Amino acid sequence: MFGFEDMLHSEFTELPFKIMFYVVVFLFGICIGSFLNVVILRLPAGESILGIGGTKEDKEKASHCMTCGAKIRPIDLIPVFSWLMLRGKCHSCGQKISPRYPIVEALNGLLYVLTFYVLDINVKSIITCVLMSFLIVIGFIDWDTKDIYISMLVVILVLAVPLHLFYSREYEDVTLKSRIIGAFIISVPFFLIGEISRPIIRRKFEEDFRAIELGDSLMMFAAGAFLGTQAVIVSTFIGVIAAAVGGIIVKAVTKDSKFAFGPFLAIGIAIGSLWGPQIAQWYLNIPERLSGN
């Protein structure tokens, strides 16, 4: 490990250092969030993301207003702050700029800060920050397209390897057995629900879709390998509750009962990655507390 490990939770660490650290983490997070906006917009459209491949027009799209075509000034590219300074409008034509851009940027920055606040400075925090960014991309793309990209899930699955190898504090470590069980304990029931529901929905509504899509099942497979058994169960519970509430709101607004499940699972996974084991232990200890022991 490196020398700064667990400095944020240490009573000997000065407050100015903590404030400076969180500010730097937030600024770094919103910069990464700016790139996440590019991924969220361009990946479903099949456009160039890193400037590799794609047409010249694809590579220049991010530098122009989508309404008037005016070139975006460097000062207008500062994450979050430029949108606020411009009052959410293009500097040239005055067309409104979606508030989702600064929301994604700020969300990524805040999740980075929260991750370090909860987990302190260590390898797990760094890896979890990467997870948070991928969850944002997965959630927003699924909300827009109702599609989850397998490549994103593969990255989450791969992240479980360094997390298991390098984060080895025994009192918090998730065992390999827990990760393997976690990968299947939610994904398999989700897959079975999807398979069973598909012919029923086709027969009743004459539409070909599943109650739980395959992408959601694979998402929980990757999350289970990353989080372990207890945390992925907590994540699923939170995700399902969030989806139930979100579904009621979506149906009230759009009159459509179909909505993306992935964003709500992403919320659950994010919470589970920070507090999953603690929430699980709190729940398991309820009977003991009620009995007064």
PDB file of C-alpha atoms in Angstrom, residues 61-261:
ATOM      1  CA  LYS A  61     -19.160  17.406 -32.892  1.00  0.00           C
ATOM      2  CA  ALA A  62     -18.293  17.884 -29.235  1.00  0.00           C
ATOM      3  CA  SER A  63     -16.718  21.286 -30.023  1.00  0.00           C
ATOM      4  CA  HIS A  64     -19.830  22.847 -31.559  1.00  0.00           C
ATOM      5  CA  CYS A  65     -23.289  23.876 -30.460  1.00  0.00           C
ATOM      6  CA  MET A  66     -25.721  21.224 -31.700  1.00  0.00           C
ATOM      7  CA  THR A  67     -28.254  23.958 -32.580  1.00  0.00           C
ATOM      8  CA  CYS A  68     -26.358  26.774 -34.281  1.00  0.00           C
ATOM      9  CA  GLY A  69     -23.021  25.089 -34.991  1.00  0.00           C
ATOM     10  CA  ALA A  70     -21.007  27.796 -33.206  1.00  0.00           C
ATOM     11  CA  LYS A  71     -17.605  26.649 -31.979  1.00  0.00           C
ATOM     12  CA  ILE A  72     -17.537  26.140 -28.230  1.00  0.00           C
ATOM     13  CA  ARG A  73     -14.950  28.364 -26.565  1.00  0.00           C
ATOM     14  CA  PRO A  74     -12.353  26.821 -24.225  1.00  0.00           C
ATOM     15  CA  ILE A  75     -13.831  28.804 -21.318  1.00  0.00           C
ATOM     16  CA  ASP A  76     -17.177  27.105 -22.011  1.00  0.00           C
ATOM     17  CA  LEU A  77     -15.659  23.663 -21.522  1.00  0.00           C
ATOM     18  CA  ILE A  78     -15.042  23.940 -17.768  1.00  0.00           C
ATOM     19  CA  PRO A  79     -17.137  21.165 -16.180  1.00  0.00           C
ATOM     20  CA  VAL A  80     -20.177  22.348 -14.174  1.00  0.00           C
ATOM     21  CA  PHE A  81     -18.920  25.931 -13.789  1.00  0.00           C
ATOM     22  CA  SER A  82     -19.224  26.884 -17.483  1.00  0.00           C
ATOM     23  CA  TRP A  83     -22.848  25.752 -17.545  1.00  0.00           C
ATOM     24  CA  LEU A  84     -23.555  27.854 -14.470  1.00  0.00           C
ATOM     25  CA  MET A  85     -21.755  30.900 -15.894  1.00  0.00           C
ATOM     26  CA  LEU A  86     -23.661  30.568 -19.171  1.00  0.00           C
ATOM     27  CA  ARG A  87     -26.909  30.076 -17.228  1.00  0.00           C
ATOM     28  CA  GLY A  88     -27.505  26.906 -19.157  1.00  0.00           C
ATOM     29  CA  LYS A  89     -27.554  28.553 -22.599  1.00  0.00           C
ATOM     30  CA  CYS A  90     -25.331  28.606 -25.687  1.00  0.00           C
ATOM     31  CA  HIS A  91     -23.163  31.748 -25.725  1.00  0.00           C
ATOM     32  CA  SER A  92     -23.940  32.279 -29.412  1.00  0.00           C
ATOM     33  CA  CYS A  93     -27.591  31.441 -30.076  1.00  0.00           C
ATOM     34  CA  GLY A  94     -28.987  31.364 -26.551  1.00  0.00           C
ATOM     35  CA  GLN A  95     -30.412  27.865 -27.020  1.00  0.00           C
ATOM     36  CA  LYS A  96     -30.814  26.000 -23.739  1.00  0.00           C
ATOM     37  CA  ILE A  97     -28.137  23.451 -22.867  1.00  0.00           C
ATOM     38  CA  SER A  98     -29.453  20.373 -21.135  1.00  0.00           C
ATOM     39  CA  PRO A  99     -28.865  20.446 -17.366  1.00  0.00           C
ATOM     40  CA  ARG A 100     -27.980  16.780 -17.598  1.00  0.00           C
ATOM     41  CA  TYR A 101     -24.419  17.690 -18.606  1.00  0.00           C
ATOM     42  CA  PRO A 102     -23.540  19.406 -15.307  1.00  0.00           C
ATOM     43  CA  ILE A 103     -25.620  16.834 -13.405  1.00  0.00           C
ATOM     44  CA  VAL A 104     -23.480  13.978 -14.736  1.00  0.00           C
ATOM     45  CA  GLU A 105     -20.279  15.923 -14.053  1.00  0.00           C
ATOM     46  CA  ALA A 106     -21.274  16.931 -10.528  1.00  0.00           C
ATOM     47  CA  LEU A 107     -22.628  13.457  -9.758  1.00  0.00           C
ATOM     48  CA  ASN A 108     -19.321  11.864 -10.699  1.00  0.00           C
ATOM     49  CA  GLY A 109     -17.386  14.370  -8.603  1.00  0.00           C
ATOM     50  CA  LEU A 110     -19.648  13.919  -5.584  1.00  0.00           C
ATOM     51  CA  LEU A 111     -19.480  10.126  -5.824  1.00  0.00           C
ATOM     52  CA  TYR A 112     -15.682  10.298  -5.883  1.00  0.00           C
ATOM     53  CA  VAL A 113     -15.691  12.480  -2.771  1.00  0.00           C
ATOM     54  CA  LEU A 114     -18.212  10.218  -1.030  1.00  0.00           C
ATOM     55  CA  THR A 115     -16.164   7.139  -1.911  1.00  0.00           C
ATOM     56  CA  PHE A 116     -13.006   8.518  -0.328  1.00  0.00           C
ATOM     57  CA  TYR A 117     -14.975   9.871   2.623  1.00  0.00           C
ATOM     58  CA  VAL A 118     -16.413   6.418   3.364  1.00  0.00           C
ATOM     59  CA  LEU A 119     -13.524   4.150   2.353  1.00  0.00           C
ATOM     60  CA  ASP A 120     -10.575   6.505   2.998  1.00  0.00           C
ATOM     61  CA  ILE A 121      -7.441   6.595   0.830  1.00  0.00           C
ATOM     62  CA  ASN A 122      -6.622   3.085  -0.368  1.00  0.00           C
ATOM     63  CA  VAL A 123      -6.703   0.836  -3.407  1.00  0.00           C
ATOM     64  CA  LYS A 124     -10.359  -0.038  -2.861  1.00  0.00           C
ATOM     65  CA  SER A 125     -11.339   3.644  -3.034  1.00  0.00           C
ATOM     66  CA  ILE A 126      -9.588   4.131  -6.367  1.00  0.00           C
ATOM     67  CA  ILE A 127     -11.145   1.020  -7.886  1.00  0.00           C
ATOM     68  CA  THR A 128     -14.566   1.931  -6.485  1.00  0.00           C
ATOM     69  CA  CYS A 129     -14.327   5.380  -8.084  1.00  0.00           C
ATOM     70  CA  VAL A 130     -13.806   3.677 -11.445  1.00  0.00           C
ATOM     71  CA  LEU A 131     -16.869   1.535 -10.704  1.00  0.00           C
ATOM     72  CA  MET A 132     -18.926   4.655  -9.924  1.00  0.00           C
ATOM     73  CA  SER A 133     -18.066   6.205 -13.290  1.00  0.00           C
ATOM     74  CA  PHE A 134     -19.041   3.067 -15.160  1.00  0.00           C
ATOM     75  CA  LEU A 135     -22.306   2.868 -13.223  1.00  0.00           C
ATOM     76  CA  ILE A 136     -23.133   6.432 -14.287  1.00  0.00           C
ATOM     77  CA  VAL A 137     -22.511   5.602 -17.940  1.00  0.00           C
ATOM     78  CA  ILE A 138     -24.465   2.337 -17.746  1.00  0.00           C
ATOM     79  CA  GLY A 139     -27.370   3.975 -15.937  1.00  0.00           C
ATOM     80  CA  PHE A 140     -27.783   6.956 -18.260  1.00  0.00           C
ATOM     81  CA  ILE A 141     -27.333   4.958 -21.474  1.00  0.00           C
ATOM     82  CA  ASP A 142     -29.852   2.370 -20.283  1.00  0.00           C
ATOM     83  CA  TRP A 143     -32.293   5.139 -19.377  1.00  0.00           C
ATOM     84  CA  ASP A 144     -31.940   6.635 -22.871  1.00  0.00           C
ATOM     85  CA  THR A 145     -31.847   3.455 -24.948  1.00  0.00           C
ATOM     86  CA  LYS A 146     -33.010   0.625 -22.646  1.00  0.00           C
ATOM     87  CA  ASP A 147     -29.788  -1.109 -23.583  1.00  0.00           C
ATOM     88  CA  ILE A 148     -26.821  -2.163 -21.428  1.00  0.00           C
ATOM     89  CA  TYR A 149     -23.476  -2.586 -23.178  1.00  0.00           C
ATOM     90  CA  ILE A 150     -21.741  -5.854 -22.357  1.00  0.00           C
ATOM     91  CA  SER A 151     -18.333  -4.164 -22.703  1.00  0.00           C
ATOM     92  CA  MET A 152     -19.151  -1.954 -19.716  1.00  0.00           C
ATOM     93  CA  LEU A 153     -20.091  -4.974 -17.619  1.00  0.00           C
ATOM     94  CA  VAL A 154     -16.893  -6.776 -18.601  1.00  0.00           C
ATOM     95  CA  VAL A 155     -14.885  -3.852 -17.199  1.00  0.00           C
ATOM     96  CA  ILE A 156     -16.749  -4.096 -13.865  1.00  0.00           C
ATOM     97  CA  LEU A 157     -16.069  -7.830 -13.825  1.00  0.00           C
ATOM     98  CA  VAL A 158     -12.385  -7.243 -14.533  1.00  0.00           C
ATOM     99  CA  LEU A 159     -12.201  -4.626 -11.750  1.00  0.00           C
ATOM    100  CA  ALA A 160     -13.009  -7.404  -9.275  1.00  0.00           C
ATOM    101  CA  VAL A 161      -9.588  -8.951  -9.956  1.00  0.00           C
ATOM    102  CA  PRO A 162      -7.324  -6.120  -8.698  1.00  0.00           C
ATOM    103  CA  LEU A 163      -9.821  -5.419  -5.924  1.00  0.00           C
ATOM    104  CA  HIS A 164      -9.462  -8.980  -4.691  1.00  0.00           C
ATOM    105  CA  LEU A 165      -5.691  -9.165  -5.208  1.00  0.00           C
ATOM    106  CA  PHE A 166      -4.573  -5.830  -3.789  1.00  0.00           C
ATOM    107  CA  TYR A 167      -7.158  -4.938  -1.185  1.00  0.00           C
ATOM    108  CA  SER A 168      -6.303  -7.478   1.478  1.00  0.00           C
ATOM    109  CA  ARG A 169      -7.148  -6.066   4.889  1.00  0.00           C
ATOM    110  CA  GLU A 170      -8.519  -9.227   6.463  1.00  0.00           C
ATOM    111  CA  TYR A 171     -11.277  -7.665   8.534  1.00  0.00           C
ATOM    112  CA  GLU A 172     -12.930  -6.184   5.431  1.00  0.00           C
ATOM    113  CA  ASP A 173     -11.789  -8.491   2.674  1.00  0.00           C
ATOM    114  CA  VAL A 174     -14.378 -10.332   0.558  1.00  0.00           C
ATOM    115  CA  THR A 175     -13.324 -13.916  -0.085  1.00  0.00           C
ATOM    116  CA  LEU A 176     -13.089 -15.494  -3.521  1.00  0.00           C
ATOM    117  CA  LYS A 177     -15.923 -17.851  -2.544  1.00  0.00           C
ATOM    118  CA  SER A 178     -18.110 -14.868  -1.664  1.00  0.00           C
ATOM    119  CA  ARG A 179     -17.394 -13.249  -5.029  1.00  0.00           C
ATOM    120  CA  ILE A 180     -18.217 -16.432  -6.943  1.00  0.00           C
ATOM    121  CA  ILE A 181     -21.473 -16.967  -5.037  1.00  0.00           C
ATOM    122  CA  GLY A 182     -22.255 -13.267  -5.374  1.00  0.00           C
ATOM    123  CA  ALA A 183     -21.894 -13.466  -9.151  1.00  0.00           C
ATOM    124  CA  PHE A 184     -24.635 -16.122  -9.381  1.00  0.00           C
ATOM    125  CA  ILE A 185     -26.934 -15.524  -6.403  1.00  0.00           C
ATOM    126  CA  ILE A 186     -28.836 -12.655  -8.066  1.00  0.00           C
ATOM    127  CA  SER A 187     -27.995 -13.037 -11.752  1.00  0.00           C
ATOM    128  CA  VAL A 188     -29.386 -16.584 -12.021  1.00  0.00           C
ATOM    129  CA  PRO A 189     -32.812 -15.762 -10.485  1.00  0.00           C
ATOM    130  CA  PHE A 190     -32.970 -12.624 -12.650  1.00  0.00           C
ATOM    131  CA  PHE A 191     -32.203 -14.704 -15.752  1.00  0.00           C
ATOM    132  CA  LEU A 192     -34.852 -17.295 -14.851  1.00  0.00           C
ATOM    133  CA  ILE A 193     -37.467 -14.594 -14.215  1.00  0.00           C
ATOM    134  CA  GLY A 194     -36.658 -13.143 -17.625  1.00  0.00           C
ATOM    135  CA  GLU A 195     -36.919 -16.497 -19.372  1.00  0.00           C
ATOM    136  CA  ILE A 196     -40.181 -17.474 -17.674  1.00  0.00           C
ATOM    137  CA  SER A 197     -41.808 -14.069 -18.187  1.00  0.00           C
ATOM    138  CA  ARG A 198     -40.933 -13.736 -21.864  1.00  0.00           C
ATOM    139  CA  PRO A 199     -43.504 -16.200 -23.304  1.00  0.00           C
ATOM    140  CA  ILE A 200     -46.152 -15.012 -20.840  1.00  0.00           C
ATOM    141  CA  ILE A 201     -45.680 -11.381 -21.908  1.00  0.00           C
ATOM    142  CA  ARG A 202     -45.610 -12.377 -25.578  1.00  0.00           C
ATOM    143  CA  ARG A 203     -48.868 -14.285 -25.206  1.00  0.00           C
ATOM    144  CA  LYS A 204     -50.662 -11.662 -23.116  1.00  0.00           C
ATOM    145  CA  PHE A 205     -49.424  -8.407 -24.651  1.00  0.00           C
ATOM    146  CA  GLU A 206     -48.130  -9.613 -28.036  1.00  0.00           C
ATOM    147  CA  GLU A 207     -44.784  -7.951 -27.354  1.00  0.00           C
ATOM    148  CA  ASP A 208     -41.397  -9.616 -27.237  1.00  0.00           C
ATOM    149  CA  PHE A 209     -39.633  -8.489 -24.073  1.00  0.00           C
ATOM    150  CA  ARG A 210     -38.714  -9.882 -20.662  1.00  0.00           C
ATOM    151  CA  ALA A 211     -39.739  -8.748 -17.176  1.00  0.00           C
ATOM    152  CA  ILE A 212     -36.013  -8.569 -16.408  1.00  0.00           C
ATOM    153  CA  GLU A 213     -33.777  -8.155 -19.436  1.00  0.00           C
ATOM    154  CA  LEU A 214     -30.616 -10.163 -20.018  1.00  0.00           C
ATOM    155  CA  GLY A 215     -28.468  -7.051 -19.591  1.00  0.00           C
ATOM    156  CA  ASP A 216     -29.793  -6.584 -16.058  1.00  0.00           C
ATOM    157  CA  SER A 217     -28.924 -10.200 -15.212  1.00  0.00           C
ATOM    158  CA  LEU A 218     -25.399  -9.806 -16.562  1.00  0.00           C
ATOM    159  CA  MET A 219     -25.065  -6.518 -14.697  1.00  0.00           C
ATOM    160  CA  MET A 220     -25.750  -8.267 -11.400  1.00  0.00           C
ATOM    161  CA  PHE A 221     -23.335 -11.067 -12.341  1.00  0.00           C
ATOM    162  CA  ALA A 222     -20.525  -8.511 -12.713  1.00  0.00           C
ATOM    163  CA  ALA A 223     -21.654  -6.612  -9.592  1.00  0.00           C
ATOM    164  CA  GLY A 224     -21.762  -9.811  -7.552  1.00  0.00           C
ATOM    165  CA  ALA A 225     -18.185 -10.658  -8.500  1.00  0.00           C
ATOM    166  CA  PHE A 226     -17.131  -7.142  -7.517  1.00  0.00           C
ATOM    167  CA  LEU A 227     -19.101  -6.823  -4.281  1.00  0.00           C
ATOM    168  CA  GLY A 228     -19.431 -10.326  -2.886  1.00  0.00           C
ATOM    169  CA  THR A 229     -22.543 -12.103  -1.633  1.00  0.00           C
ATOM    170  CA  GLN A 230     -23.769  -9.846   1.177  1.00  0.00           C
ATOM    171  CA  ALA A 231     -23.239  -6.545  -0.612  1.00  0.00           C
ATOM    172  CA  VAL A 232     -24.814  -7.670  -3.897  1.00  0.00           C
ATOM    173  CA  ILE A 233     -27.947  -8.850  -2.046  1.00  0.00           C
ATOM    174  CA  VAL A 234     -28.170  -5.449  -0.348  1.00  0.00           C
ATOM    175  CA  SER A 235     -27.595  -3.747  -3.707  1.00  0.00           C
ATOM    176  CA  THR A 236     -30.394  -5.729  -5.320  1.00  0.00           C
ATOM    177  CA  PHE A 237     -32.835  -4.975  -2.511  1.00  0.00           C
ATOM    178  CA  ILE A 238     -32.108  -1.250  -2.737  1.00  0.00           C
ATOM    179  CA  GLY A 239     -32.272  -1.339  -6.537  1.00  0.00           C
ATOM    180  CA  VAL A 240     -35.640  -3.088  -6.547  1.00  0.00           C
ATOM    181  CA  ILE A 241     -37.090  -0.641  -4.011  1.00  0.00           C
ATOM    182  CA  ALA A 242     -35.746   2.296  -6.038  1.00  0.00           C
ATOM    183  CA  ALA A 243     -37.194   0.790  -9.234  1.00  0.00           C
ATOM    184  CA  ALA A 244     -40.598   0.320  -7.594  1.00  0.00           C
ATOM    185  CA  VAL A 245     -40.711   3.973  -6.569  1.00  0.00           C
ATOM    186  CA  GLY A 246     -39.269   5.128  -9.888  1.00  0.00           C
ATOM    187  CA  GLY A 247     -41.698   2.966 -11.830  1.00  0.00           C
ATOM    188  CA  ILE A 248     -44.674   4.546 -10.089  1.00  0.00           C
ATOM    189  CA  ILE A 249     -43.368   8.010 -10.954  1.00  0.00           C
ATOM    190  CA  VAL A 250     -42.592   7.066 -14.575  1.00  0.00           C
ATOM    191  CA  LYS A 251     -46.063   5.561 -15.060  1.00  0.00           C
ATOM    192  CA  ALA A 252     -47.718   8.622 -13.519  1.00  0.00           C
ATOM    193  CA  VAL A 253     -45.809  10.954 -15.848  1.00  0.00           C
ATOM    194  CA  THR A 254     -45.647   8.952 -19.094  1.00  0.00           C
ATOM    195  CA  LYS A 255     -48.570   6.507 -18.645  1.00  0.00           C
ATOM    196  CA  ASP A 256     -46.112   3.796 -19.711  1.00  0.00           C
ATOM    197  CA  SER A 257     -45.301   0.917 -17.375  1.00  0.00           C
ATOM    198  CA  LYS A 258     -42.085   0.005 -19.215  1.00  0.00           C
ATOM    199  CA  PHE A 259     -38.888   1.623 -17.986  1.00  0.00           C
ATOM    200  CA  ALA A 260     -35.178   0.849 -17.722  1.00  0.00           C
ATOM    201  CA  PHE A 261     -34.192  -1.238 -14.686  1.00  0.00           C
TER     202      PHE A 261
END
